[in-house]
Amino acid sequence: TVAARPQLLACSVERNLRPKLRLLTEAGLPPDKVGQMIARAPHVLGLSLRSIRQVLRFLALEIRIGPTYIAKMLALSPQLLSLSVEGNLRPKTRFLVEEAGVPPEYLGQVVGSFPNLLGYSIDKNIRPKLEFIAQEVLGQDLNKIGEELVRCPTLLGYSLERRIRPRHRLGEARARLRLSPSPMLA
């Protein structure tokens, strides 16, 4: 960790490191998971307390994710703490609700089940996948795919060109049957 981020040696333990570690444990991460998270993403210790609080507040209050889910999300994807609420998190969650049709009451479930999607580009990654699945696979408009995302949020983790399109073509070729995204993942 120190070898990857030598500037951590210049940080004050009392004014910088300890408050961040306390904040993360108060957010629900057990101390051993905080250590694992820091080992995987030492840059978290270089973030401001203010930005970490903003992300935690957004996840808890706006997306309504509980402390247990937040702890799991951060253990899996510590880079979430470095994302901007205004420049990244809010636009993505707004897109999922307003354009992809994810019911607001299920947004926390979708994001909590697949936190990496908050790091994906809307225009280069999320929208093209969802448009293909909605139009080509399901024969629907983009705003109707929200229920599929609630059932299978990890769908967005698959490559459009290497996994989703080829599997859809294979399914069409076999019987001209429409595939639900769930069997496409097997």
PDB file of N, CA and C in Angstrom, residues 33-130:
ATOM      1  N   LYS A  33     -12.356  -5.490   6.924  1.00  0.00           N
ATOM      2  CA  LYS A  33     -12.746  -5.175   5.541  1.00  0.00           C
ATOM      3  C   LYS A  33     -12.195  -3.809   5.127  1.00  0.00           C
ATOM      4  N   VAL A  34     -12.103  -2.875   6.078  1.00  0.00           N
ATOM      5  CA  VAL A  34     -11.496  -1.574   5.775  1.00  0.00           C
ATOM      6  C   VAL A  34     -10.047  -1.794   5.364  1.00  0.00           C
ATOM      7  N   GLY A  35      -9.348  -2.649   6.109  1.00  0.00           N
ATOM      8  CA  GLY A  35      -7.953  -2.950   5.767  1.00  0.00           C
ATOM      9  C   GLY A  35      -7.819  -3.575   4.386  1.00  0.00           C
ATOM     10  N   GLN A  36      -8.706  -4.506   4.068  1.00  0.00           N
ATOM     11  CA  GLN A  36      -8.676  -5.136   2.739  1.00  0.00           C
ATOM     12  C   GLN A  36      -8.979  -4.116   1.648  1.00  0.00           C
ATOM     13  N   MET A  37      -9.948  -3.244   1.935  1.00  0.00           N
ATOM     14  CA  MET A  37     -10.318  -2.230   0.958  1.00  0.00           C
ATOM     15  C   MET A  37      -9.143  -1.284   0.701  1.00  0.00           C
ATOM     16  N   ILE A  38      -8.472  -0.861   1.752  1.00  0.00           N
ATOM     17  CA  ILE A  38      -7.327   0.041   1.620  1.00  0.00           C
ATOM     18  C   ILE A  38      -6.186  -0.652   0.865  1.00  0.00           C
ATOM     19  N   ALA A  39      -5.994  -1.944   1.118  1.00  0.00           N
ATOM     20  CA  ALA A  39      -4.949  -2.681   0.406  1.00  0.00           C
ATOM     21  C   ALA A  39      -5.251  -2.737  -1.091  1.00  0.00           C
ATOM     22  N   ARG A  40      -6.535  -2.869  -1.448  1.00  0.00           N
ATOM     23  CA  ARG A  40      -6.932  -2.933  -2.861  1.00  0.00           C
ATOM     24  C   ARG A  40      -6.976  -1.562  -3.513  1.00  0.00           C
ATOM     25  N   ALA A  41      -7.310  -0.544  -2.719  1.00  0.00           N
ATOM     26  CA  ALA A  41      -7.471   0.799  -3.283  1.00  0.00           C
ATOM     27  C   ALA A  41      -6.891   1.839  -2.324  1.00  0.00           C
ATOM     28  N   PRO A  42      -5.563   1.903  -2.225  1.00  0.00           N
ATOM     29  CA  PRO A  42      -4.946   2.823  -1.273  1.00  0.00           C
ATOM     30  C   PRO A  42      -5.267   4.289  -1.546  1.00  0.00           C
ATOM     31  N   HIS A  43      -5.666   4.615  -2.763  1.00  0.00           N
ATOM     32  CA  HIS A  43      -5.998   6.005  -3.092  1.00  0.00           C
ATOM     33  C   HIS A  43      -7.161   6.534  -2.251  1.00  0.00           C
ATOM     34  N   VAL A  44      -7.947   5.640  -1.668  1.00  0.00           N
ATOM     35  CA  VAL A  44      -9.077   6.056  -0.824  1.00  0.00           C
ATOM     36  C   VAL A  44      -8.588   6.923   0.330  1.00  0.00           C
ATOM     37  N   LEU A  45      -7.398   6.606   0.853  1.00  0.00           N
ATOM     38  CA  LEU A  45      -6.866   7.397   1.967  1.00  0.00           C
ATOM     39  C   LEU A  45      -6.457   8.802   1.526  1.00  0.00           C
ATOM     40  N   GLY A  46      -6.295   9.000   0.239  1.00  0.00           N
ATOM     41  CA  GLY A  46      -5.959  10.319  -0.280  1.00  0.00           C
ATOM     42  C   GLY A  46      -7.174  11.181  -0.591  1.00  0.00           C
ATOM     43  N   LEU A  47      -8.368  10.605  -0.504  1.00  0.00           N
ATOM     44  CA  LEU A  47      -9.589  11.366  -0.768  1.00  0.00           C
ATOM     45  C   LEU A  47      -9.922  12.254   0.421  1.00  0.00           C
ATOM     46  N   SER A  48     -10.637  13.317   0.171  1.00  0.00           N
ATOM     47  CA  SER A  48     -11.032  14.194   1.275  1.00  0.00           C
ATOM     48  C   SER A  48     -12.179  13.568   2.059  1.00  0.00           C
ATOM     49  N   LEU A  49     -12.220  13.881   3.339  1.00  0.00           N
ATOM     50  CA  LEU A  49     -13.333  13.415   4.173  1.00  0.00           C
ATOM     51  C   LEU A  49     -14.660  13.892   3.597  1.00  0.00           C
ATOM     52  N   ARG A  50     -14.657  15.103   3.091  1.00  0.00           N
ATOM     53  CA  ARG A  50     -15.875  15.692   2.525  1.00  0.00           C
ATOM     54  C   ARG A  50     -16.391  14.864   1.348  1.00  0.00           C
ATOM     55  N   SER A  51     -15.508  14.473   0.435  1.00  0.00           N
ATOM     56  CA  SER A  51     -15.953  13.709  -0.731  1.00  0.00           C
ATOM     57  C   SER A  51     -16.404  12.306  -0.334  1.00  0.00           C
ATOM     58  N   ILE A  52     -15.733  11.689   0.627  1.00  0.00           N
ATOM     59  CA  ILE A  52     -16.158  10.367   1.100  1.00  0.00           C
ATOM     60  C   ILE A  52     -17.540  10.468   1.734  1.00  0.00           C
ATOM     61  N   ARG A  53     -17.743  11.482   2.567  1.00  0.00           N
ATOM     62  CA  ARG A  53     -19.059  11.689   3.195  1.00  0.00           C
ATOM     63  C   ARG A  53     -20.153  11.902   2.151  1.00  0.00           C
ATOM     64  N   GLN A  54     -19.845  12.694   1.113  1.00  0.00           N
ATOM     65  CA  GLN A  54     -20.839  12.958   0.066  1.00  0.00           C
ATOM     66  C   GLN A  54     -21.273  11.666  -0.615  1.00  0.00           C
ATOM     67  N   VAL A  55     -20.322  10.821  -0.937  1.00  0.00           N
ATOM     68  CA  VAL A  55     -20.649   9.550  -1.593  1.00  0.00           C
ATOM     69  C   VAL A  55     -21.473   8.674  -0.653  1.00  0.00           C
ATOM     70  N   LEU A  56     -21.039   8.549   0.594  1.00  0.00           N
ATOM     71  CA  LEU A  56     -21.763   7.721   1.561  1.00  0.00           C
ATOM     72  C   LEU A  56     -23.176   8.255   1.780  1.00  0.00           C
ATOM     73  N   ARG A  57     -23.314   9.566   1.890  1.00  0.00           N
ATOM     74  CA  ARG A  57     -24.630  10.191   2.078  1.00  0.00           C
ATOM     75  C   ARG A  57     -25.518   9.933   0.860  1.00  0.00           C
ATOM     76  N   PHE A  58     -24.961  10.066  -0.338  1.00  0.00           N
ATOM     77  CA  PHE A  58     -25.724   9.827  -1.563  1.00  0.00           C
ATOM     78  C   PHE A  58     -26.239   8.387  -1.603  1.00  0.00           C
ATOM     79  N   LEU A  59     -25.349   7.436  -1.331  1.00  0.00           N
ATOM     80  CA  LEU A  59     -25.744   6.027  -1.361  1.00  0.00           C
ATOM     81  C   LEU A  59     -26.830   5.735  -0.325  1.00  0.00           C
ATOM     82  N   ALA A  60     -26.670   6.293   0.862  1.00  0.00           N
ATOM     83  CA  ALA A  60     -27.614   6.006   1.943  1.00  0.00           C
ATOM     84  C   ALA A  60     -28.935   6.760   1.794  1.00  0.00           C
ATOM     85  N   LEU A  61     -28.880   8.040   1.489  1.00  0.00           N
ATOM     86  CA  LEU A  61     -30.093   8.852   1.511  1.00  0.00           C
ATOM     87  C   LEU A  61     -30.798   8.971   0.171  1.00  0.00           C
ATOM     88  N   GLU A  62     -30.051   9.069  -0.905  1.00  0.00           N
ATOM     89  CA  GLU A  62     -30.699   9.264  -2.200  1.00  0.00           C
ATOM     90  C   GLU A  62     -31.026   7.955  -2.898  1.00  0.00           C
ATOM     91  N   ILE A  63     -30.135   6.978  -2.789  1.00  0.00           N
ATOM     92  CA  ILE A  63     -30.414   5.684  -3.415  1.00  0.00           C
ATOM     93  C   ILE A  63     -31.076   4.749  -2.407  1.00  0.00           C
ATOM     94  N   ARG A  64     -30.973   5.109  -1.135  1.00  0.00           N
ATOM     95  CA  ARG A  64     -31.584   4.340  -0.041  1.00  0.00           C
ATOM     96  C   ARG A  64     -30.985   2.940   0.093  1.00  0.00           C
ATOM     97  N   ILE A  65     -29.668   2.916   0.146  1.00  0.00           N
ATOM     98  CA  ILE A  65     -28.955   1.654   0.362  1.00  0.00           C
ATOM     99  C   ILE A  65     -28.594   1.588   1.836  1.00  0.00           C
ATOM    100  N   GLY A  66     -28.895   0.464   2.462  1.00  0.00           N
ATOM    101  CA  GLY A  66     -28.614   0.285   3.880  1.00  0.00           C
ATOM    102  C   GLY A  66     -27.144   0.096   4.159  1.00  0.00           C
ATOM    103  N   PRO A  67     -26.741   0.264   5.417  1.00  0.00           N
ATOM    104  CA  PRO A  67     -25.329   0.160   5.792  1.00  0.00           C
ATOM    105  C   PRO A  67     -24.680  -1.177   5.431  1.00  0.00           C
ATOM    106  N   THR A  68     -25.430  -2.271   5.540  1.00  0.00           N
ATOM    107  CA  THR A  68     -24.853  -3.580   5.211  1.00  0.00           C
ATOM    108  C   THR A  68     -24.508  -3.655   3.734  1.00  0.00           C
ATOM    109  N   TYR A  69     -25.432  -3.174   2.884  1.00  0.00           N
ATOM    110  CA  TYR A  69     -25.184  -3.166   1.438  1.00  0.00           C
ATOM    111  C   TYR A  69     -24.055  -2.207   1.083  1.00  0.00           C
ATOM    112  N   ILE A  70     -24.017  -1.031   1.727  1.00  0.00           N
ATOM    113  CA  ILE A  70     -22.940  -0.075   1.455  1.00  0.00           C
ATOM    114  C   ILE A  70     -21.596  -0.715   1.783  1.00  0.00           C
ATOM    115  N   ALA A  71     -21.527  -1.399   2.906  1.00  0.00           N
ATOM    116  CA  ALA A  71     -20.272  -2.059   3.291  1.00  0.00           C
ATOM    117  C   ALA A  71     -19.869  -3.094   2.246  1.00  0.00           C
ATOM    118  N   LYS A  72     -20.828  -3.886   1.760  1.00  0.00           N
ATOM    119  CA  LYS A  72     -20.516  -4.891   0.732  1.00  0.00           C
ATOM    120  C   LYS A  72     -20.078  -4.218  -0.560  1.00  0.00           C
ATOM    121  N   MET A  73     -20.768  -3.147  -0.926  1.00  0.00           N
ATOM    122  CA  MET A  73     -20.425  -2.427  -2.154  1.00  0.00           C
ATOM    123  C   MET A  73     -19.000  -1.900  -2.101  1.00  0.00           C
ATOM    124  N   LEU A  74     -18.638  -1.290  -0.971  1.00  0.00           N
ATOM    125  CA  LEU A  74     -17.311  -0.699  -0.848  1.00  0.00           C
ATOM    126  C   LEU A  74     -16.226  -1.773  -0.762  1.00  0.00           C
ATOM    127  N   ALA A  75     -16.558  -2.900  -0.174  1.00  0.00           N
ATOM    128  CA  ALA A  75     -15.588  -3.993  -0.131  1.00  0.00           C
ATOM    129  C   ALA A  75     -15.314  -4.509  -1.545  1.00  0.00           C
ATOM    130  N   LEU A  76     -16.364  -4.570  -2.380  1.00  0.00           N
ATOM    131  CA  LEU A  76     -16.211  -5.039  -3.763  1.00  0.00           C
ATOM    132  C   LEU A  76     -15.654  -3.965  -4.685  1.00  0.00           C
ATOM    133  N   SER A  77     -16.092  -2.741  -4.493  1.00  0.00           N
ATOM    134  CA  SER A  77     -15.755  -1.641  -5.405  1.00  0.00           C
ATOM    135  C   SER A  77     -15.351  -0.383  -4.639  1.00  0.00           C
ATOM    136  N   PRO A  78     -14.171  -0.418  -4.007  1.00  0.00           N
ATOM    137  CA  PRO A  78     -13.763   0.754  -3.226  1.00  0.00           C
ATOM    138  C   PRO A  78     -13.616   2.013  -4.065  1.00  0.00           C
ATOM    139  N   GLN A  79     -13.424   1.860  -5.386  1.00  0.00           N
ATOM    140  CA  GLN A  79     -13.280   3.013  -6.263  1.00  0.00           C
ATOM    141  C   GLN A  79     -14.546   3.872  -6.285  1.00  0.00           C
ATOM    142  N   LEU A  80     -15.669   3.346  -5.801  1.00  0.00           N
ATOM    143  CA  LEU A  80     -16.900   4.144  -5.738  1.00  0.00           C
ATOM    144  C   LEU A  80     -16.688   5.424  -4.935  1.00  0.00           C
ATOM    145  N   LEU A  81     -15.847   5.329  -3.915  1.00  0.00           N
ATOM    146  CA  LEU A  81     -15.611   6.505  -3.067  1.00  0.00           C
ATOM    147  C   LEU A  81     -14.931   7.639  -3.806  1.00  0.00           C
ATOM    148  N   SER A  82     -14.267   7.334  -4.915  1.00  0.00           N
ATOM    149  CA  SER A  82     -13.579   8.392  -5.658  1.00  0.00           C
ATOM    150  C   SER A  82     -14.447   8.996  -6.758  1.00  0.00           C
ATOM    151  N   LEU A  83     -15.687   8.508  -6.907  1.00  0.00           N
ATOM    152  CA  LEU A  83     -16.575   9.050  -7.931  1.00  0.00           C
ATOM    153  C   LEU A  83     -17.274  10.308  -7.420  1.00  0.00           C
ATOM    154  N   SER A  84     -17.449  11.243  -8.297  1.00  0.00           N
ATOM    155  CA  SER A  84     -18.138  12.489  -7.969  1.00  0.00           C
ATOM    156  C   SER A  84     -19.639  12.247  -7.919  1.00  0.00           C
ATOM    157  N   VAL A  85     -20.280  12.768  -6.892  1.00  0.00           N
ATOM    158  CA  VAL A  85     -21.734  12.637  -6.802  1.00  0.00           C
ATOM    159  C   VAL A  85     -22.403  13.374  -7.957  1.00  0.00           C
ATOM    160  N   GLU A  86     -22.015  14.620  -8.165  1.00  0.00           N
ATOM    161  CA  GLU A  86     -22.667  15.428  -9.203  1.00  0.00           C
ATOM    162  C   GLU A  86     -22.246  15.048 -10.617  1.00  0.00           C
ATOM    163  N   GLY A  87     -20.988  14.684 -10.804  1.00  0.00           N
ATOM    164  CA  GLY A  87     -20.500  14.404 -12.142  1.00  0.00           C
ATOM    165  C   GLY A  87     -20.662  12.963 -12.576  1.00  0.00           C
ATOM    166  N   ASN A  88     -20.943  12.063 -11.628  1.00  0.00           N
ATOM    167  CA  ASN A  88     -20.964  10.654 -11.967  1.00  0.00           C
ATOM    168  C   ASN A  88     -22.159   9.912 -11.385  1.00  0.00           C
ATOM    169  N   LEU A  89     -22.259   9.862 -10.070  1.00  0.00           N
ATOM    170  CA  LEU A  89     -23.276   9.033  -9.422  1.00  0.00           C
ATOM    171  C   LEU A  89     -24.701   9.487  -9.725  1.00  0.00           C
ATOM    172  N   ARG A  90     -24.960  10.762  -9.546  1.00  0.00           N
ATOM    173  CA  ARG A  90     -26.328  11.259  -9.779  1.00  0.00           C
ATOM    174  C   ARG A  90     -26.752  11.110 -11.247  1.00  0.00           C
ATOM    175  N   PRO A  91     -25.899  11.492 -12.224  1.00  0.00           N
ATOM    176  CA  PRO A  91     -26.318  11.291 -13.622  1.00  0.00           C
ATOM    177  C   PRO A  91     -26.596   9.824 -13.964  1.00  0.00           C
ATOM    178  N   LYS A  92     -25.811   8.907 -13.429  1.00  0.00           N
ATOM    179  CA  LYS A  92     -26.028   7.492 -13.738  1.00  0.00           C
ATOM    180  C   LYS A  92     -27.306   6.968 -13.105  1.00  0.00           C
ATOM    181  N   THR A  93     -27.540   7.326 -11.856  1.00  0.00           N
ATOM    182  CA  THR A  93     -28.762   6.841 -11.217  1.00  0.00           C
ATOM    183  C   THR A  93     -29.992   7.499 -11.851  1.00  0.00           C
ATOM    184  N   ARG A  94     -29.863   8.749 -12.234  1.00  0.00           N
ATOM    185  CA  ARG A  94     -30.971   9.434 -12.929  1.00  0.00           C
ATOM    186  C   ARG A  94     -31.260   8.741 -14.262  1.00  0.00           C
ATOM    187  N   PHE A  95     -30.209   8.388 -15.003  1.00  0.00           N
ATOM    188  CA  PHE A  95     -30.378   7.676 -16.268  1.00  0.00           C
ATOM    189  C   PHE A  95     -31.109   6.349 -16.044  1.00  0.00           C
ATOM    190  N   LEU A  96     -30.667   5.593 -15.039  1.00  0.00           N
ATOM    191  CA  LEU A  96     -31.278   4.291 -14.783  1.00  0.00           C
ATOM    192  C   LEU A  96     -32.773   4.411 -14.489  1.00  0.00           C
ATOM    193  N   VAL A  97     -33.152   5.443 -13.753  1.00  0.00           N
ATOM    194  CA  VAL A  97     -34.567   5.621 -13.403  1.00  0.00           C
ATOM    195  C   VAL A  97     -35.343   6.261 -14.548  1.00  0.00           C
ATOM    196  N   GLU A  98     -34.848   7.375 -15.055  1.00  0.00           N
ATOM    197  CA  GLU A  98     -35.620   8.163 -16.011  1.00  0.00           C
ATOM    198  C   GLU A  98     -35.589   7.610 -17.430  1.00  0.00           C
ATOM    199  N   GLU A  99     -34.477   7.045 -17.849  1.00  0.00           N
ATOM    200  CA  GLU A  99     -34.389   6.575 -19.228  1.00  0.00           C
ATOM    201  C   GLU A  99     -34.484   5.059 -19.364  1.00  0.00           C
ATOM    202  N   ALA A 100     -33.945   4.324 -18.397  1.00  0.00           N
ATOM    203  CA  ALA A 100     -33.992   2.863 -18.491  1.00  0.00           C
ATOM    204  C   ALA A 100     -35.209   2.283 -17.783  1.00  0.00           C
ATOM    205  N   GLY A 101     -35.905   3.100 -17.019  1.00  0.00           N
ATOM    206  CA  GLY A 101     -37.141   2.643 -16.402  1.00  0.00           C
ATOM    207  C   GLY A 101     -36.988   1.798 -15.151  1.00  0.00           C
ATOM    208  N   VAL A 102     -35.855   1.901 -14.466  1.00  0.00           N
ATOM    209  CA  VAL A 102     -35.708   1.182 -13.195  1.00  0.00           C
ATOM    210  C   VAL A 102     -36.622   1.865 -12.183  1.00  0.00           C
ATOM    211  N   PRO A 103     -37.537   1.117 -11.567  1.00  0.00           N
ATOM    212  CA  PRO A 103     -38.400   1.740 -10.555  1.00  0.00           C
ATOM    213  C   PRO A 103     -37.542   2.315  -9.419  1.00  0.00           C
ATOM    214  N   PRO A 104     -37.796   3.553  -9.006  1.00  0.00           N
ATOM    215  CA  PRO A 104     -36.955   4.183  -7.967  1.00  0.00           C
ATOM    216  C   PRO A 104     -36.806   3.344  -6.704  1.00  0.00           C
ATOM    217  N   GLU A 105     -37.851   2.616  -6.346  1.00  0.00           N
ATOM    218  CA  GLU A 105     -37.771   1.810  -5.125  1.00  0.00           C
ATOM    219  C   GLU A 105     -36.826   0.614  -5.274  1.00  0.00           C
ATOM    220  N   TYR A 106     -36.424   0.288  -6.514  1.00  0.00           N
ATOM    221  CA  TYR A 106     -35.497  -0.821  -6.751  1.00  0.00           C
ATOM    222  C   TYR A 106     -34.097  -0.354  -7.144  1.00  0.00           C
ATOM    223  N   LEU A 107     -33.896   0.939  -7.232  1.00  0.00           N
ATOM    224  CA  LEU A 107     -32.598   1.466  -7.633  1.00  0.00           C
ATOM    225  C   LEU A 107     -31.491   0.998  -6.694  1.00  0.00           C
ATOM    226  N   GLY A 108     -31.729   1.035  -5.405  1.00  0.00           N
ATOM    227  CA  GLY A 108     -30.731   0.580  -4.432  1.00  0.00           C
ATOM    228  C   GLY A 108     -30.382  -0.882  -4.607  1.00  0.00           C
ATOM    229  N   GLN A 109     -31.374  -1.696  -4.936  1.00  0.00           N
ATOM    230  CA  GLN A 109     -31.140  -3.124  -5.172  1.00  0.00           C
ATOM    231  C   GLN A 109     -30.267  -3.325  -6.411  1.00  0.00           C
ATOM    232  N   VAL A 110     -30.558  -2.593  -7.478  1.00  0.00           N
ATOM    233  CA  VAL A 110     -29.780  -2.718  -8.715  1.00  0.00           C
ATOM    234  C   VAL A 110     -28.339  -2.287  -8.474  1.00  0.00           C
ATOM    235  N   VAL A 111     -28.165  -1.119  -7.907  1.00  0.00           N
ATOM    236  CA  VAL A 111     -26.822  -0.579  -7.669  1.00  0.00           C
ATOM    237  C   VAL A 111     -26.091  -1.404  -6.618  1.00  0.00           C
ATOM    238  N   GLY A 112     -26.792  -1.825  -5.582  1.00  0.00           N
ATOM    239  CA  GLY A 112     -26.168  -2.622  -4.535  1.00  0.00           C
ATOM    240  C   GLY A 112     -25.723  -3.988  -5.026  1.00  0.00           C
ATOM    241  N   SER A 113     -26.465  -4.557  -5.986  1.00  0.00           N
ATOM    242  CA  SER A 113     -26.113  -5.867  -6.528  1.00  0.00           C
ATOM    243  C   SER A 113     -24.960  -5.805  -7.517  1.00  0.00           C
ATOM    244  N   PHE A 114     -24.839  -4.662  -8.185  1.00  0.00           N
ATOM    245  CA  PHE A 114     -23.777  -4.525  -9.180  1.00  0.00           C
ATOM    246  C   PHE A 114     -23.204  -3.101  -9.127  1.00  0.00           C
ATOM    247  N   PRO A 115     -22.417  -2.806  -8.078  1.00  0.00           N
ATOM    248  CA  PRO A 115     -21.914  -1.442  -7.887  1.00  0.00           C
ATOM    249  C   PRO A 115     -20.972  -0.964  -8.986  1.00  0.00           C
ATOM    250  N   ASN A 116     -20.318  -1.876  -9.692  1.00  0.00           N
ATOM    251  CA  ASN A 116     -19.395  -1.454 -10.744  1.00  0.00           C
ATOM    252  C   ASN A 116     -20.079  -0.645 -11.830  1.00  0.00           C
ATOM    253  N   LEU A 117     -21.374  -0.824 -11.996  1.00  0.00           N
ATOM    254  CA  LEU A 117     -22.062  -0.105 -13.061  1.00  0.00           C
ATOM    255  C   LEU A 117     -21.988   1.410 -12.852  1.00  0.00           C
ATOM    256  N   LEU A 118     -21.790   1.848 -11.619  1.00  0.00           N
ATOM    257  CA  LEU A 118     -21.665   3.291 -11.369  1.00  0.00           C
ATOM    258  C   LEU A 118     -20.371   3.864 -11.950  1.00  0.00           C
ATOM    259  N   GLY A 119     -19.431   3.004 -12.261  1.00  0.00           N
ATOM    260  CA  GLY A 119     -18.187   3.455 -12.873  1.00  0.00           C
ATOM    261  C   GLY A 119     -18.202   3.396 -14.392  1.00  0.00           C
ATOM    262  N   TYR A 120     -19.261   2.851 -14.968  1.00  0.00           N
ATOM    263  CA  TYR A 120     -19.356   2.724 -16.427  1.00  0.00           C
ATOM    264  C   TYR A 120     -19.835   4.022 -17.062  1.00  0.00           C
ATOM    265  N   SER A 121     -19.419   4.237 -18.289  1.00  0.00           N
ATOM    266  CA  SER A 121     -19.870   5.395 -19.057  1.00  0.00           C
ATOM    267  C   SER A 121     -21.297   5.148 -19.550  1.00  0.00           C
ATOM    268  N   ILE A 122     -22.149   6.145 -19.402  1.00  0.00           N
ATOM    269  CA  ILE A 122     -23.520   6.013 -19.916  1.00  0.00           C
ATOM    270  C   ILE A 122     -23.499   5.850 -21.426  1.00  0.00           C
ATOM    271  N   ASP A 123     -22.808   6.766 -22.118  1.00  0.00           N
ATOM    272  CA  ASP A 123     -22.866   6.783 -23.581  1.00  0.00           C
ATOM    273  C   ASP A 123     -22.030   5.702 -24.255  1.00  0.00           C
ATOM    274  N   LYS A 124     -20.930   5.300 -23.638  1.00  0.00           N
ATOM    275  CA  LYS A 124     -20.058   4.314 -24.279  1.00  0.00           C
ATOM    276  C   LYS A 124     -20.340   2.885 -23.836  1.00  0.00           C
ATOM    277  N   ASN A 125     -21.064   2.713 -22.748  1.00  0.00           N
ATOM    278  CA  ASN A 125     -21.234   1.372 -22.212  1.00  0.00           C
ATOM    279  C   ASN A 125     -22.696   1.048 -21.889  1.00  0.00           C
ATOM    280  N   ILE A 126     -23.285   1.780 -20.960  1.00  0.00           N
ATOM    281  CA  ILE A 126     -24.614   1.417 -20.459  1.00  0.00           C
ATOM    282  C   ILE A 126     -25.691   1.560 -21.534  1.00  0.00           C
ATOM    283  N   ARG A 127     -25.779   2.732 -22.155  1.00  0.00           N
ATOM    284  CA  ARG A 127     -26.844   2.972 -23.138  1.00  0.00           C
ATOM    285  C   ARG A 127     -26.783   1.994 -24.314  1.00  0.00           C
ATOM    286  N   PRO A 128     -25.598   1.780 -24.951  1.00  0.00           N
ATOM    287  CA  PRO A 128     -25.575   0.840 -26.081  1.00  0.00           C
ATOM    288  C   PRO A 128     -26.040  -0.567 -25.705  1.00  0.00           C
ATOM    289  N   LYS A 129     -25.628  -1.051 -24.532  1.00  0.00           N
ATOM    290  CA  LYS A 129     -26.060  -2.384 -24.100  1.00  0.00           C
ATOM    291  C   LYS A 129     -27.560  -2.424 -23.886  1.00  0.00           C
ATOM    292  N   LEU A 130     -28.066  -1.429 -23.165  1.00  0.00           N
ATOM    293  CA  LEU A 130     -29.495  -1.425 -22.863  1.00  0.00           C
ATOM    294  C   LEU A 130     -30.338  -1.240 -24.113  1.00  0.00           C
TER     295      LEU A 130
END
